[in-house]
mmCIF file of C-alpha atoms in Angstrom:
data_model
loop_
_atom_site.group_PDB
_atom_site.id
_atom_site.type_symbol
_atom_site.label_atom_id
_atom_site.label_comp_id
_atom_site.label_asym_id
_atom_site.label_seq_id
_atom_site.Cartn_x
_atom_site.Cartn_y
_atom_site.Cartn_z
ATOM 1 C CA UNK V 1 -5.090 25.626 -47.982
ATOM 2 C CA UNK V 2 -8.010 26.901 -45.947
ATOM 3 C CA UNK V 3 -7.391 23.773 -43.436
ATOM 4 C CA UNK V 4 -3.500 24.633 -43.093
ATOM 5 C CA UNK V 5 -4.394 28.427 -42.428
ATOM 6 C CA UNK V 6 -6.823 27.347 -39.827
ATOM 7 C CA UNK V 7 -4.766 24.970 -38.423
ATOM 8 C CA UNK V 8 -2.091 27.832 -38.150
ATOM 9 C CA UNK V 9 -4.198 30.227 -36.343
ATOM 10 C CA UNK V 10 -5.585 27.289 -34.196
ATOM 11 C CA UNK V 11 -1.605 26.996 -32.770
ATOM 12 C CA UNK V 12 -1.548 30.998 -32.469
ATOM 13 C CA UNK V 13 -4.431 31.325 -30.393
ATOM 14 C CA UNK V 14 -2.833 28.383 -28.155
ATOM 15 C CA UNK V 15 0.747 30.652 -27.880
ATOM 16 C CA UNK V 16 -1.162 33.123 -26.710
ATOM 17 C CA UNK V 17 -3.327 31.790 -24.537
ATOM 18 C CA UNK V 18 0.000 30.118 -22.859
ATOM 19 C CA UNK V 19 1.895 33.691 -23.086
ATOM 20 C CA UNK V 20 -1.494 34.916 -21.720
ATOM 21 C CA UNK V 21 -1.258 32.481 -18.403
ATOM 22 C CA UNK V 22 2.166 33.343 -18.149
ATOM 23 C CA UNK V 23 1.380 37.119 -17.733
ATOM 24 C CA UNK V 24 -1.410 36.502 -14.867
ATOM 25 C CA UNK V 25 1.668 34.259 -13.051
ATOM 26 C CA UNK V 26 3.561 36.989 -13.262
ATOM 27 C CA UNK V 27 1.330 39.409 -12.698
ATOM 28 C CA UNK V 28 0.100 37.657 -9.591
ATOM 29 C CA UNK V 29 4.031 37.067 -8.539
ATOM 30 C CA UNK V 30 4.401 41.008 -8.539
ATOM 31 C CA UNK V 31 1.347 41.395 -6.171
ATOM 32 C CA UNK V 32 2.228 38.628 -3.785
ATOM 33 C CA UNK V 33 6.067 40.027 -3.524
ATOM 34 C CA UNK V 34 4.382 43.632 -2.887
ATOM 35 C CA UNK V 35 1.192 43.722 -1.879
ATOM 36 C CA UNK V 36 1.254 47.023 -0.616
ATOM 37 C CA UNK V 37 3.747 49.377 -1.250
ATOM 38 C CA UNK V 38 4.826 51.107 1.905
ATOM 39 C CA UNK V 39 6.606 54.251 2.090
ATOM 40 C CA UNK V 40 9.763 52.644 3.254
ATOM 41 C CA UNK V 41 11.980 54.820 1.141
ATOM 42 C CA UNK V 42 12.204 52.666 -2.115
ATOM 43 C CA UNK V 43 9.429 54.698 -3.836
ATOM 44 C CA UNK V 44 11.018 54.531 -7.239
ATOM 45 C CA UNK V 45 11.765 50.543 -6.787
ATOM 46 C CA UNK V 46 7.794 50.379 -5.866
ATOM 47 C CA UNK V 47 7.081 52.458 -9.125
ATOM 48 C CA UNK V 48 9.211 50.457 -11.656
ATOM 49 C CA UNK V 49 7.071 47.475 -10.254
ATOM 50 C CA UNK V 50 3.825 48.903 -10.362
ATOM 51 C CA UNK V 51 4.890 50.188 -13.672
ATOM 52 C CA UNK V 52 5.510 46.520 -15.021
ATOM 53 C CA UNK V 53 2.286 45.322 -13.339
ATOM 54 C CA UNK V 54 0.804 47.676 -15.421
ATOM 55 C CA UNK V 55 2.395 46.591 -18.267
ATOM 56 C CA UNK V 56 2.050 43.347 -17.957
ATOM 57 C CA UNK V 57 -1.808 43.805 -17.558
ATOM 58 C CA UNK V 58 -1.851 46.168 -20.791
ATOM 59 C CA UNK V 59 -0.261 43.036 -22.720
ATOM 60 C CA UNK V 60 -2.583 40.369 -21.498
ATOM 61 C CA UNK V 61 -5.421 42.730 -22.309
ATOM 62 C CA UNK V 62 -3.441 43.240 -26.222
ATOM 63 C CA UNK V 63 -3.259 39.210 -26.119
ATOM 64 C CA UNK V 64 -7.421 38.594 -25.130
ATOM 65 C CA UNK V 65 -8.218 40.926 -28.333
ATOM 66 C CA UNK V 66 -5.754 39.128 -30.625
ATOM 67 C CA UNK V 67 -7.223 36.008 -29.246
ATOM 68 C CA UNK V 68 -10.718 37.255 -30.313
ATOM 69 C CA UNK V 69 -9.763 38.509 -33.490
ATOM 70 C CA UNK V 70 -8.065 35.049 -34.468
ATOM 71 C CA UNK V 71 -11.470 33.149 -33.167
ATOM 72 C CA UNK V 72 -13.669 35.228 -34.826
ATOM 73 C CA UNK V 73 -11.588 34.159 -38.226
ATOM 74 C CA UNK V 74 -12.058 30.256 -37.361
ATOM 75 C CA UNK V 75 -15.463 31.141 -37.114
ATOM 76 C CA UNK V 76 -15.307 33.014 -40.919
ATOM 77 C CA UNK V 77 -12.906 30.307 -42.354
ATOM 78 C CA UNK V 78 -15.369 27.472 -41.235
ATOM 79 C CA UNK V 79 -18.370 28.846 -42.675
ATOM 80 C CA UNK V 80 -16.355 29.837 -45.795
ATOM 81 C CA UNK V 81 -15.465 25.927 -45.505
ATOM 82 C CA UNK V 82 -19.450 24.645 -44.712
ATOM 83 C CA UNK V 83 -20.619 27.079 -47.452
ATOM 84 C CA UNK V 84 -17.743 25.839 -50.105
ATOM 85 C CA UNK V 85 -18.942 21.944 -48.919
ATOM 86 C CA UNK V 86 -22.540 22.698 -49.323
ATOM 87 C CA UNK V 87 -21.821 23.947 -53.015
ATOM 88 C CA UNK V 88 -19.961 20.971 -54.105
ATOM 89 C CA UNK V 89 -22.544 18.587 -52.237
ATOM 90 C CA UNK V 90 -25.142 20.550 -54.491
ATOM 91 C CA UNK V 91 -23.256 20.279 -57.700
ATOM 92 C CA UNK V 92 -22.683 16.591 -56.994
ATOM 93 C CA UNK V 93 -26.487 16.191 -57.102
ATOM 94 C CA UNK V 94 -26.791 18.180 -60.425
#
């Protein structure tokens, strides 16, 4: 069971680190199209992008910590798994 959950957040951390290069093509598509917003009279176009930029940076920044948090529970579920392994390889011997 421990394998299958591991194996499950294994895939999760690879959707998001695919969603996660995704949002820095997109990102980086928004600040080639405008790379600096002039005055030209389509202020509120130039916000709504800058807006989404922003956005877009707040959910990759969301996606790094969920990223963490799911490592750092690999790291917990295969040292519950090393400990569990080390307990039946010491029973064995008994």
């Amino acid at each position: 069971m421990n394998r299958f959950y591991e194996l499950v957040l294994i895939d999760r951390i690879k959707k998001l680190e695919e969603k996660n290069k995704r949002l820095k093509i997109e990102i980086k598509e928004h600040k080639k199209q405008n790379p600096v917003f002039v005055d030209n009279g389509n202020h509120e176009e130039c916000m709504k992008l800058w807006n989404r930029i922003e956005e877009l940076e707040e959910e990759n920044e969301n996606l790094k910590f969920q990223h963490e948090k799911m490592a750092e529970k690999i790291r917990e579920l295969r040292k519950f798994k090393n400990e569990a392994v080390k307990r039946v390889v010491s029973a064995e011997k008994n």
